[in-house]
Structure formats: C-alpha cells, structure tokens
C-alpha cells in the first residue's frame, strides 16, 4: 500500500485546474504521466531533489485509472481528498444540487463502519 | 492585561456565503432561517467590541500537507491571504486579505511553547474556509487583525481530545496574561457529526442526530468532564467519518473553562447540525449587555 502517494495524487491534481481537467478527460494517461514525472516531486523542492522510491501498487494505479472512488475508499485513500476532486470533475454532469454527492454516497452504501483506516 | 471579551464556537459551513447572497426566488427553502440565525449570532460578537480575533480552525489539506504535518500551528504574519482556488471553485468563496496581529502571535507562540505545547508556526499562511467562513458570518466587515491557530483534526495520527481541551485551557491562560490593553475575542470552528466522502454524506440530517443532541448539551453546559468521559479518538469515528472536527469544539470548551454558554442556538440544516455558541467570560467587560435573544437553546 502507498496510501500516501494516492493521497498525493488526489491532492496535487485537485489543486491545479489544468490537471483536474486532464484527469477527467484522460484518467489512465494522466495517472501514468503523473507517476512517471510527478510522483517523486517534494512540494517546495526543485526537480533535482525528487524522491526516488515512491510508486503506486497495481491496485492503486488501476483504481485511479478507472475513476473508481469506491475502490479508493476501500484502500483508505483520504475521503475528503477523493470527494473534493470528484466534485471538481463530475458535479457538472448532474442537474440537481448535491445530486452528484448523493450518487457518490449511494455507490458506497454497501460499506459499513468501521471504515478502512486512513492513517498514513 | 488583555481582556477576553467573548468566546465563540460554531461551524464553518462553506455553503453559507453563496446561499446567503441568492435572491429570494433562487434561494433554497432553508436560506432565510439560516441567515436569520447567523445574523443573530453575529450580534453576540458585535456587542463584545473586540479589538483582535484569535481564530481557531483546521486546514483542509490546503497549505498543510502530509510531507510536513503539524499538529498545532500558529500563524505569525502581518497579513493573511484567505481562501484557495478549489474553495472558490466549489463554494464560490472569494479571495480576501486579513490583517494579522504579530505581537499576539509571538506571545502565544512563546508562552505556548513554555507551557508545554511545541507549537509550529507559519510566517506565510493562506488561511482556508475554516477561518474565513466565520469572518463572513460574524465579522463580514473584516476589519480586525487576527491570529490564526490551526489544529490537526484531519490527518491521523491526531492529538487526543484531552489534548485539545488542554490547549484550550492554555490559550485561555495566555490571553488572560497578555500584557496588552486590547479586547480579545476567540472564535473557533469545528463540526458536530459529519460525514464527507463516505456513504452517510449529505443525508437529510447530520449523520448522527443522537450524537449532535448530546454534543449540544455538553457544549451548552460547559460539561468538559462529561464530554471527555464519552469522547475518544476511536469513538469519534462512529458518528461520521469527519466528526473528529468536534475536537475543535472541545478546544473552545477548554478556553471557556467549564462555564455554561451565554448564548446557545442551533439549526438542523439537512446534512449537518449547525451550532452557535458564545461565552462572555467577564460580564463586567460588557456594561449594558443586552442581547435580543440568548438563542433557542437557553
């Protein structure tokens, strides 16, 4: 598990409008590019100081590439980060206020507390 | 010494700003009551005539990140920019600039460290909606300098509830000892039961109305001991996956020091219970105090 890296993907994509749109339109391509080029970037540091050992597991790469927020929840990705990014990408596809958020919850409805550990 | 004139504990609902500005024919049915409650609550700060605001909130993964995560952080800067791009995108919150009170920041840091809290600090902090929302609700003219204090209620491992109460008590001691003639108000925001990003989010009420009812009683009565007997890091998972934000209310109860609230109100707002609490530590600092209401809970 590399929950930290999954969270880092969600965090860095959510805070950059261009990346948010790119991830919406091309999830698999964005995940592959990000893991190759951006995963090791320590925020605030120059490229020469990239972390050398960070990588997604196959399951994490697949969940991110498939926009599978249920799988991300099961893995213990931080639910606030996933929700915020999903709102940015998909709220526009629903007509009623909060309809996207309710659909998002309904897809998680089969999951009972205690929820997966989100500690990193 | 400085005078602690008011303590306010509430939520930082990011939908209020936009909802309160909608024309009546576009506003949702709950908007008018929400605005009325907030305006009544604002009065509880106004009558205290503060000179400076200590603002307790929690960064929502904006500036503070998992590669460098403080548990408690005090801003020490002459100004603070407010709100982030994704808050503007999602909630329609505007960017704003707030003044800082560096002298009080420095005093809180020095005294806090000396009293057992190894506080982190920031000289360049863009505050998020946990601090800007109460500005919009209770001080929309944004005319007072602030000292922001961030707590980690978000990224485990978290400090335990007892630690939040103790920090509140320590903040109270420090403000009471501050050699200044200024009038200080402390405004803190957190959550009652709340679920975000989970199956219970955005339901017809908060995810755990029973917890909310109990929490309101603890806060209203200043029942720190009863609260601590029932609330642990583990127990806070049950009412909703974002309910650890309740620990910011516990911090505020620590500042108020087991006193009963002087103003207590709430609003059952579909997916959350919105609480509005104010304490006046020394009635002598508010001559002629006359609130139109003490809220619906008192």
PDB file of N, CA and C in Angstrom, chain B residues 124-216:
ATOM      1  N   UNK B 124       3.940  32.713   6.522  1.00  0.00           N
ATOM      2  CA  UNK B 124       3.260  32.980   5.245  1.00  0.00           C
ATOM      3  C   UNK B 124       2.159  31.943   5.120  1.00  0.00           C
ATOM      4  N   UNK B 125       0.975  32.315   5.562  1.00  0.00           N
ATOM      5  CA  UNK B 125      -0.112  31.355   5.679  1.00  0.00           C
ATOM      6  C   UNK B 125      -1.315  31.860   4.894  1.00  0.00           C
ATOM      7  N   UNK B 126      -1.749  31.067   3.948  1.00  0.00           N
ATOM      8  CA  UNK B 126      -3.032  31.362   3.281  1.00  0.00           C
ATOM      9  C   UNK B 126      -4.091  30.568   4.015  1.00  0.00           C
ATOM     10  N   UNK B 127      -4.974  31.270   4.703  1.00  0.00           N
ATOM     11  CA  UNK B 127      -5.961  30.575   5.525  1.00  0.00           C
ATOM     12  C   UNK B 127      -7.101  30.055   4.655  1.00  0.00           C
ATOM     13  N   UNK B 128      -7.756  29.013   5.136  1.00  0.00           N
ATOM     14  CA  UNK B 128      -8.844  28.421   4.350  1.00  0.00           C
ATOM     15  C   UNK B 128     -10.200  28.688   4.995  1.00  0.00           C
ATOM     16  N   UNK B 129     -11.232  27.997   4.480  1.00  0.00           N
ATOM     17  CA  UNK B 129     -12.598  28.369   4.876  1.00  0.00           C
ATOM     18  C   UNK B 129     -12.900  28.071   6.339  1.00  0.00           C
ATOM     19  N   UNK B 130     -12.052  27.288   7.011  1.00  0.00           N
ATOM     20  CA  UNK B 130     -12.293  27.073   8.439  1.00  0.00           C
ATOM     21  C   UNK B 130     -12.118  28.369   9.221  1.00  0.00           C
ATOM     22  N   UNK B 131     -11.403  29.318   8.659  1.00  0.00           N
ATOM     23  CA  UNK B 131     -11.218  30.615   9.311  1.00  0.00           C
ATOM     24  C   UNK B 131     -11.935  31.730   8.554  1.00  0.00           C
ATOM     25  N   UNK B 132     -12.003  31.641   7.230  1.00  0.00           N
ATOM     26  CA  UNK B 132     -12.690  32.725   6.507  1.00  0.00           C
ATOM     27  C   UNK B 132     -14.205  32.646   6.670  1.00  0.00           C
ATOM     28  N   UNK B 133     -14.765  31.445   6.796  1.00  0.00           N
ATOM     29  CA  UNK B 133     -16.238  31.365   6.925  1.00  0.00           C
ATOM     30  C   UNK B 133     -16.750  32.085   8.170  1.00  0.00           C
ATOM     31  N   UNK B 134     -16.125  31.908   9.338  1.00  0.00           N
ATOM     32  CA  UNK B 134     -16.623  32.709  10.466  1.00  0.00           C
ATOM     33  C   UNK B 134     -16.402  34.211  10.289  1.00  0.00           C
ATOM     34  N   UNK B 135     -15.413  34.606   9.500  1.00  0.00           N
ATOM     35  CA  UNK B 135     -15.317  36.034   9.179  1.00  0.00           C
ATOM     36  C   UNK B 135     -16.561  36.455   8.392  1.00  0.00           C
ATOM     37  N   UNK B 136     -16.941  35.657   7.399  1.00  0.00           N
ATOM     38  CA  UNK B 136     -18.125  36.012   6.607  1.00  0.00           C
ATOM     39  C   UNK B 136     -19.395  36.028   7.467  1.00  0.00           C
ATOM     40  N   UNK B 137     -19.458  35.143   8.462  1.00  0.00           N
ATOM     41  CA  UNK B 137     -20.702  35.070   9.229  1.00  0.00           C
ATOM     42  C   UNK B 137     -20.740  36.078  10.380  1.00  0.00           C
ATOM     43  N   UNK B 138     -19.664  36.176  11.154  1.00  0.00           N
ATOM     44  CA  UNK B 138     -19.777  37.008  12.368  1.00  0.00           C
ATOM     45  C   UNK B 138     -18.989  38.322  12.304  1.00  0.00           C
ATOM     46  N   UNK B 139     -18.136  38.503  11.305  1.00  0.00           N
ATOM     47  CA  UNK B 139     -17.422  39.784  11.177  1.00  0.00           C
ATOM     48  C   UNK B 139     -17.216  40.094   9.691  1.00  0.00           C
ATOM     49  N   UNK B 140     -18.299  40.216   8.944  1.00  0.00           N
ATOM     50  CA  UNK B 140     -18.160  40.339   7.484  1.00  0.00           C
ATOM     51  C   UNK B 140     -17.434  41.604   7.044  1.00  0.00           C
ATOM     52  N   UNK B 141     -17.363  42.621   7.912  1.00  0.00           N
ATOM     53  CA  UNK B 141     -16.604  43.815   7.528  1.00  0.00           C
ATOM     54  C   UNK B 141     -15.102  43.552   7.564  1.00  0.00           C
ATOM     55  N   UNK B 142     -14.672  42.451   8.124  1.00  0.00           N
ATOM     56  CA  UNK B 142     -13.261  42.022   8.086  1.00  0.00           C
ATOM     57  C   UNK B 142     -12.333  43.178   8.449  1.00  0.00           C
ATOM     58  N   UNK B 143     -12.579  43.784   9.582  1.00  0.00           N
ATOM     59  CA  UNK B 143     -11.843  44.999   9.956  1.00  0.00           C
ATOM     60  C   UNK B 143     -10.891  44.797  11.129  1.00  0.00           C
ATOM     61  N   UNK B 144     -10.782  43.557  11.629  1.00  0.00           N
ATOM     62  CA  UNK B 144      -9.955  43.340  12.821  1.00  0.00           C
ATOM     63  C   UNK B 144      -8.761  42.454  12.500  1.00  0.00           C
ATOM     64  N   UNK B 145      -7.634  42.696  13.173  1.00  0.00           N
ATOM     65  CA  UNK B 145      -6.492  41.792  12.999  1.00  0.00           C
ATOM     66  C   UNK B 145      -6.780  40.447  13.657  1.00  0.00           C
ATOM     67  N   UNK B 146      -6.169  39.416  13.104  1.00  0.00           N
ATOM     68  CA  UNK B 146      -6.411  38.062  13.607  1.00  0.00           C
ATOM     69  C   UNK B 146      -5.097  37.374  13.969  1.00  0.00           C
ATOM     70  N   UNK B 147      -5.230  36.330  14.772  1.00  0.00           N
ATOM     71  CA  UNK B 147      -4.169  35.341  14.968  1.00  0.00           C
ATOM     72  C   UNK B 147      -4.779  33.982  14.634  1.00  0.00           C
ATOM     73  N   UNK B 148      -4.379  33.358  13.533  1.00  0.00           N
ATOM     74  CA  UNK B 148      -4.942  32.050  13.206  1.00  0.00           C
ATOM     75  C   UNK B 148      -4.212  30.928  13.939  1.00  0.00           C
ATOM     76  N   UNK B 149      -4.992  29.985  14.440  1.00  0.00           N
ATOM     77  CA  UNK B 149      -4.440  28.780  15.060  1.00  0.00           C
ATOM     78  C   UNK B 149      -5.057  27.582  14.361  1.00  0.00           C
ATOM     79  N   UNK B 150      -4.210  26.754  13.787  1.00  0.00           N
ATOM     80  CA  UNK B 150      -4.684  25.550  13.096  1.00  0.00           C
ATOM     81  C   UNK B 150      -4.470  24.319  13.971  1.00  0.00           C
ATOM     82  N   UNK B 151      -5.474  23.430  13.937  1.00  0.00           N
ATOM     83  CA  UNK B 151      -5.358  22.145  14.631  1.00  0.00           C
ATOM     84  C   UNK B 151      -5.478  21.028  13.603  1.00  0.00           C
ATOM     85  N   UNK B 152      -4.877  19.914  13.904  1.00  0.00           N
ATOM     86  CA  UNK B 152      -4.993  18.758  13.010  1.00  0.00           C
ATOM     87  C   UNK B 152      -6.131  17.859  13.472  1.00  0.00           C
ATOM     88  N   UNK B 153      -7.253  17.943  12.781  1.00  0.00           N
ATOM     89  CA  UNK B 153      -8.378  17.051  13.057  1.00  0.00           C
ATOM     90  C   UNK B 153      -8.614  16.137  11.861  1.00  0.00           C
ATOM     91  N   UNK B 154      -7.624  16.011  10.998  1.00  0.00           N
ATOM     92  CA  UNK B 154      -7.847  15.592   9.635  1.00  0.00           C
ATOM     93  C   UNK B 154      -6.930  14.475   9.184  1.00  0.00           C
ATOM     94  N   UNK B 155      -5.700  14.477   9.641  1.00  0.00           N
ATOM     95  CA  UNK B 155      -4.676  13.573   9.113  1.00  0.00           C
ATOM     96  C   UNK B 155      -4.087  12.758  10.264  1.00  0.00           C
ATOM     97  N   UNK B 156      -4.558  11.520  10.454  1.00  0.00           N
ATOM     98  CA  UNK B 156      -4.033  10.700  11.561  1.00  0.00           C
ATOM     99  C   UNK B 156      -2.537  10.456  11.416  1.00  0.00           C
ATOM    100  N   UNK B 157      -1.830  10.348  12.541  1.00  0.00           N
ATOM    101  CA  UNK B 157      -2.314  10.323  13.924  1.00  0.00           C
ATOM    102  C   UNK B 157      -2.654  11.717  14.445  1.00  0.00           C
ATOM    103  N   UNK B 158      -3.795  11.807  15.121  1.00  0.00           N
ATOM    104  CA  UNK B 158      -4.276  13.080  15.659  1.00  0.00           C
ATOM    105  C   UNK B 158      -3.954  13.180  17.148  1.00  0.00           C
ATOM    106  N   UNK B 159      -3.832  14.387  17.677  1.00  0.00           N
ATOM    107  CA  UNK B 159      -3.807  14.534  19.140  1.00  0.00           C
ATOM    108  C   UNK B 159      -5.147  14.059  19.714  1.00  0.00           C
ATOM    109  N   UNK B 160      -5.105  13.610  20.956  1.00  0.00           N
ATOM    110  CA  UNK B 160      -6.335  13.101  21.580  1.00  0.00           C
ATOM    111  C   UNK B 160      -7.221  14.256  22.068  1.00  0.00           C
ATOM    112  N   UNK B 161      -8.513  13.961  22.313  1.00  0.00           N
ATOM    113  CA  UNK B 161      -9.433  15.030  22.767  1.00  0.00           C
ATOM    114  C   UNK B 161      -8.930  15.771  23.998  1.00  0.00           C
ATOM    115  N   UNK B 162      -8.308  15.037  24.932  1.00  0.00           N
ATOM    116  CA  UNK B 162      -7.795  15.699  26.136  1.00  0.00           C
ATOM    117  C   UNK B 162      -6.787  16.789  25.785  1.00  0.00           C
ATOM    118  N   UNK B 163      -6.030  16.542  24.722  1.00  0.00           N
ATOM    119  CA  UNK B 163      -5.001  17.499  24.318  1.00  0.00           C
ATOM    120  C   UNK B 163      -5.645  18.784  23.767  1.00  0.00           C
ATOM    121  N   UNK B 164      -6.736  18.623  23.062  1.00  0.00           N
ATOM    122  CA  UNK B 164      -7.448  19.800  22.558  1.00  0.00           C
ATOM    123  C   UNK B 164      -7.987  20.635  23.724  1.00  0.00           C
ATOM    124  N   UNK B 165      -8.570  19.961  24.712  1.00  0.00           N
ATOM    125  CA  UNK B 165      -9.091  20.696  25.876  1.00  0.00           C
ATOM    126  C   UNK B 165      -7.949  21.417  26.586  1.00  0.00           C
ATOM    127  N   UNK B 166      -6.837  20.705  26.742  1.00  0.00           N
ATOM    128  CA  UNK B 166      -5.701  21.310  27.453  1.00  0.00           C
ATOM    129  C   UNK B 166      -5.146  22.504  26.677  1.00  0.00           C
ATOM    130  N   UNK B 167      -5.094  22.386  25.354  1.00  0.00           N
ATOM    131  CA  UNK B 167      -4.624  23.537  24.576  1.00  0.00           C
ATOM    132  C   UNK B 167      -5.580  24.711  24.747  1.00  0.00           C
ATOM    133  N   UNK B 168      -6.879  24.421  24.775  1.00  0.00           N
ATOM    134  CA  UNK B 168      -7.841  25.499  25.001  1.00  0.00           C
ATOM    135  C   UNK B 168      -7.593  26.190  26.331  1.00  0.00           C
ATOM    136  N   UNK B 169      -7.388  25.390  27.370  1.00  0.00           N
ATOM    137  CA  UNK B 169      -7.131  25.982  28.688  1.00  0.00           C
ATOM    138  C   UNK B 169      -5.852  26.818  28.670  1.00  0.00           C
ATOM    139  N   UNK B 170      -4.851  26.330  27.951  1.00  0.00           N
ATOM    140  CA  UNK B 170      -3.573  27.051  27.877  1.00  0.00           C
ATOM    141  C   UNK B 170      -3.739  28.358  27.106  1.00  0.00           C
ATOM    142  N   UNK B 171      -4.493  28.318  26.019  1.00  0.00           N
ATOM    143  CA  UNK B 171      -4.745  29.560  25.265  1.00  0.00           C
ATOM    144  C   UNK B 171      -5.441  30.576  26.169  1.00  0.00           C
ATOM    145  N   UNK B 172      -6.379  30.094  26.965  1.00  0.00           N
ATOM    146  CA  UNK B 172      -7.079  30.999  27.894  1.00  0.00           C
ATOM    147  C   UNK B 172      -6.097  31.634  28.879  1.00  0.00           C
ATOM    148  N   UNK B 173      -5.215  30.816  29.451  1.00  0.00           N
ATOM    149  CA  UNK B 173      -4.232  31.364  30.399  1.00  0.00           C
ATOM    150  C   UNK B 173      -3.351  32.423  29.732  1.00  0.00           C
ATOM    151  N   UNK B 174      -2.963  32.140  28.500  1.00  0.00           N
ATOM    152  CA  UNK B 174      -2.044  33.046  27.807  1.00  0.00           C
ATOM    153  C   UNK B 174      -2.724  34.380  27.492  1.00  0.00           C
ATOM    154  N   UNK B 175      -3.954  34.298  26.995  1.00  0.00           N
ATOM    155  CA  UNK B 175      -4.664  35.546  26.674  1.00  0.00           C
ATOM    156  C   UNK B 175      -4.894  36.350  27.955  1.00  0.00           C
ATOM    157  N   UNK B 176      -5.285  35.656  29.015  1.00  0.00           N
ATOM    158  CA  UNK B 176      -5.523  36.363  30.283  1.00  0.00           C
ATOM    159  C   UNK B 176      -4.249  37.045  30.794  1.00  0.00           C
ATOM    160  N   UNK B 177      -3.089  36.504  30.440  1.00  0.00           N
ATOM    161  CA  UNK B 177      -1.817  37.049  30.936  1.00  0.00           C
ATOM    162  C   UNK B 177      -1.163  38.022  29.960  1.00  0.00           C
ATOM    163  N   UNK B 178      -1.727  38.207  28.787  1.00  0.00           N
ATOM    164  CA  UNK B 178      -1.084  39.039  27.756  1.00  0.00           C
ATOM    165  C   UNK B 178      -1.021  40.493  28.215  1.00  0.00           C
ATOM    166  N   UNK B 179       0.191  41.049  28.302  1.00  0.00           N
ATOM    167  CA  UNK B 179       0.293  42.447  28.732  1.00  0.00           C
ATOM    168  C   UNK B 179      -0.114  43.396  27.604  1.00  0.00           C
ATOM    169  N   UNK B 180      -1.384  43.650  27.532  1.00  0.00           N
ATOM    170  CA  UNK B 180      -1.939  44.492  26.468  1.00  0.00           C
ATOM    171  C   UNK B 180      -3.233  45.087  26.986  1.00  0.00           C
ATOM    172  N   UNK B 181      -3.634  46.193  26.409  1.00  0.00           N
ATOM    173  CA  UNK B 181      -4.929  46.753  26.814  1.00  0.00           C
ATOM    174  C   UNK B 181      -6.015  46.441  25.786  1.00  0.00           C
ATOM    175  N   UNK B 182      -5.739  45.491  24.914  1.00  0.00           N
ATOM    176  CA  UNK B 182      -6.713  45.166  23.861  1.00  0.00           C
ATOM    177  C   UNK B 182      -7.787  44.198  24.355  1.00  0.00           C
ATOM    178  N   UNK B 183      -8.926  44.270  23.678  1.00  0.00           N
ATOM    179  CA  UNK B 183     -10.041  43.355  23.934  1.00  0.00           C
ATOM    180  C   UNK B 183      -9.953  42.216  22.920  1.00  0.00           C
ATOM    181  N   UNK B 184      -9.870  41.009  23.431  1.00  0.00           N
ATOM    182  CA  UNK B 184      -9.635  39.828  22.589  1.00  0.00           C
ATOM    183  C   UNK B 184     -10.912  38.988  22.533  1.00  0.00           C
ATOM    184  N   UNK B 185     -11.276  38.542  21.343  1.00  0.00           N
ATOM    185  CA  UNK B 185     -12.308  37.506  21.207  1.00  0.00           C
ATOM    186  C   UNK B 185     -11.670  36.296  20.544  1.00  0.00           C
ATOM    187  N   UNK B 186     -12.108  35.119  20.940  1.00  0.00           N
ATOM    188  CA  UNK B 186     -11.636  33.884  20.309  1.00  0.00           C
ATOM    189  C   UNK B 186     -12.818  33.261  19.576  1.00  0.00           C
ATOM    190  N   UNK B 187     -12.593  32.919  18.329  1.00  0.00           N
ATOM    191  CA  UNK B 187     -13.641  32.307  17.512  1.00  0.00           C
ATOM    192  C   UNK B 187     -13.084  30.987  16.988  1.00  0.00           C
ATOM    193  N   UNK B 188     -13.745  29.894  17.309  1.00  0.00           N
ATOM    194  CA  UNK B 188     -13.285  28.591  16.845  1.00  0.00           C
ATOM    195  C   UNK B 188     -14.379  27.879  16.082  1.00  0.00           C
ATOM    196  N   UNK B 189     -13.967  27.132  15.066  1.00  0.00           N
ATOM    197  CA  UNK B 189     -14.961  26.394  14.278  1.00  0.00           C
ATOM    198  C   UNK B 189     -14.557  24.936  14.153  1.00  0.00           C
ATOM    199  N   UNK B 190     -15.572  24.073  14.191  1.00  0.00           N
ATOM    200  CA  UNK B 190     -15.357  22.639  14.002  1.00  0.00           C
ATOM    201  C   UNK B 190     -16.629  22.027  13.457  1.00  0.00           C
ATOM    202  N   UNK B 191     -16.892  20.806  13.865  1.00  0.00           N
ATOM    203  CA  UNK B 191     -18.089  20.103  13.389  1.00  0.00           C
ATOM    204  C   UNK B 191     -18.747  19.400  14.564  1.00  0.00           C
ATOM    205  N   UNK B 192     -20.029  19.124  14.435  1.00  0.00           N
ATOM    206  CA  UNK B 192     -20.658  18.061  15.211  1.00  0.00           C
ATOM    207  C   UNK B 192     -20.517  16.809  14.338  1.00  0.00           C
ATOM    208  N   UNK B 193     -21.516  15.919  14.316  1.00  0.00           N
ATOM    209  CA  UNK B 193     -21.333  14.722  13.480  1.00  0.00           C
ATOM    210  C   UNK B 193     -21.288  15.144  12.011  1.00  0.00           C
ATOM    211  N   UNK B 194     -20.373  14.541  11.298  1.00  0.00           N
ATOM    212  CA  UNK B 194     -20.205  14.927   9.891  1.00  0.00           C
ATOM    213  C   UNK B 194     -19.589  13.762   9.125  1.00  0.00           C
ATOM    214  N   UNK B 195     -20.105  13.546   7.939  1.00  0.00           N
ATOM    215  CA  UNK B 195     -19.522  12.541   7.038  1.00  0.00           C
ATOM    216  C   UNK B 195     -19.195  13.230   5.714  1.00  0.00           C
ATOM    217  N   UNK B 196     -17.972  13.051   5.257  1.00  0.00           N
ATOM    218  CA  UNK B 196     -17.560  13.596   3.966  1.00  0.00           C
ATOM    219  C   UNK B 196     -16.811  12.505   3.202  1.00  0.00           C
ATOM    220  N   UNK B 197     -17.278  12.228   2.011  1.00  0.00           N
ATOM    221  CA  UNK B 197     -16.614  11.214   1.202  1.00  0.00           C
ATOM    222  C   UNK B 197     -16.958   9.795   1.604  1.00  0.00           C
ATOM    223  N   UNK B 198     -18.038   9.624   2.365  1.00  0.00           N
ATOM    224  CA  UNK B 198     -18.459   8.290   2.778  1.00  0.00           C
ATOM    225  C   UNK B 198     -19.928   8.064   2.479  1.00  0.00           C
ATOM    226  N   UNK B 199     -20.432   6.866   2.784  1.00  0.00           N
ATOM    227  CA  UNK B 199     -21.817   6.533   2.415  1.00  0.00           C
ATOM    228  C   UNK B 199     -22.880   7.345   3.132  1.00  0.00           C
ATOM    229  N   UNK B 200     -22.560   7.962   4.278  1.00  0.00           N
ATOM    230  CA  UNK B 200     -23.576   8.699   5.024  1.00  0.00           C
ATOM    231  C   UNK B 200     -23.558  10.198   4.727  1.00  0.00           C
ATOM    232  N   UNK B 201     -22.824  10.624   3.715  1.00  0.00           N
ATOM    233  CA  UNK B 201     -22.705  12.062   3.471  1.00  0.00           C
ATOM    234  C   UNK B 201     -23.985  12.638   2.853  1.00  0.00           C
ATOM    235  N   UNK B 202     -24.250  13.888   3.165  1.00  0.00           N
ATOM    236  CA  UNK B 202     -25.312  14.677   2.541  1.00  0.00           C
ATOM    237  C   UNK B 202     -26.674  14.009   2.655  1.00  0.00           C
ATOM    238  N   UNK B 203     -26.968  13.486   3.844  1.00  0.00           N
ATOM    239  CA  UNK B 203     -28.291  12.948   4.122  1.00  0.00           C
ATOM    240  C   UNK B 203     -29.236  14.056   4.581  1.00  0.00           C
ATOM    241  N   UNK B 204     -30.444  13.666   5.033  1.00  0.00           N
ATOM    242  CA  UNK B 204     -31.439  14.669   5.432  1.00  0.00           C
ATOM    243  C   UNK B 204     -31.087  15.395   6.738  1.00  0.00           C
ATOM    244  N   UNK B 205     -30.239  14.809   7.557  1.00  0.00           N
ATOM    245  CA  UNK B 205     -29.756  15.432   8.796  1.00  0.00           C
ATOM    246  C   UNK B 205     -28.262  15.142   8.895  1.00  0.00           C
ATOM    247  N   UNK B 206     -27.655  15.608   9.981  1.00  0.00           N
ATOM    248  CA  UNK B 206     -26.308  15.143  10.253  1.00  0.00           C
ATOM    249  C   UNK B 206     -26.322  13.623  10.344  1.00  0.00           C
ATOM    250  N   UNK B 207     -25.178  12.979  10.142  1.00  0.00           N
ATOM    251  CA  UNK B 207     -25.182  11.504  10.117  1.00  0.00           C
ATOM    252  C   UNK B 207     -25.551  10.869  11.449  1.00  0.00           C
ATOM    253  N   UNK B 208     -25.453  11.596  12.561  1.00  0.00           N
ATOM    254  CA  UNK B 208     -25.779  11.010  13.858  1.00  0.00           C
ATOM    255  C   UNK B 208     -26.499  12.042  14.734  1.00  0.00           C
ATOM    256  N   UNK B 209     -27.821  12.180  14.554  1.00  0.00           N
ATOM    257  CA  UNK B 209     -28.562  13.184  15.337  1.00  0.00           C
ATOM    258  C   UNK B 209     -28.457  12.971  16.841  1.00  0.00           C
ATOM    259  N   UNK B 210     -28.325  11.732  17.288  1.00  0.00           N
ATOM    260  CA  UNK B 210     -28.195  11.493  18.730  1.00  0.00           C
ATOM    261  C   UNK B 210     -26.882  12.071  19.260  1.00  0.00           C
ATOM    262  N   UNK B 211     -25.808  11.860  18.509  1.00  0.00           N
ATOM    263  CA  UNK B 211     -24.537  12.465  18.919  1.00  0.00           C
ATOM    264  C   UNK B 211     -24.671  13.984  18.950  1.00  0.00           C
ATOM    265  N   UNK B 212     -25.303  14.543  17.933  1.00  0.00           N
ATOM    266  CA  UNK B 212     -25.431  16.004  17.864  1.00  0.00           C
ATOM    267  C   UNK B 212     -26.192  16.539  19.075  1.00  0.00           C
ATOM    268  N   UNK B 213     -27.274  15.850  19.441  1.00  0.00           N
ATOM    269  CA  UNK B 213     -28.070  16.305  20.586  1.00  0.00           C
ATOM    270  C   UNK B 213     -27.242  16.256  21.868  1.00  0.00           C
ATOM    271  N   UNK B 214     -26.466  15.183  22.027  1.00  0.00           N
ATOM    272  CA  UNK B 214     -25.618  15.062  23.208  1.00  0.00           C
ATOM    273  C   UNK B 214     -24.503  16.122  23.193  1.00  0.00           C
ATOM    274  N   UNK B 215     -23.923  16.328  22.021  1.00  0.00           N
ATOM    275  CA  UNK B 215     -22.819  17.291  21.913  1.00  0.00           C
ATOM    276  C   UNK B 215     -23.284  18.698  22.250  1.00  0.00           C
ATOM    277  N   UNK B 216     -24.463  19.052  21.784  1.00  0.00           N
ATOM    278  CA  UNK B 216     -25.008  20.379  22.069  1.00  0.00           C
ATOM    279  C   UNK B 216     -25.184  20.564  23.578  1.00  0.00           C
TER     280      UNK B 216
END
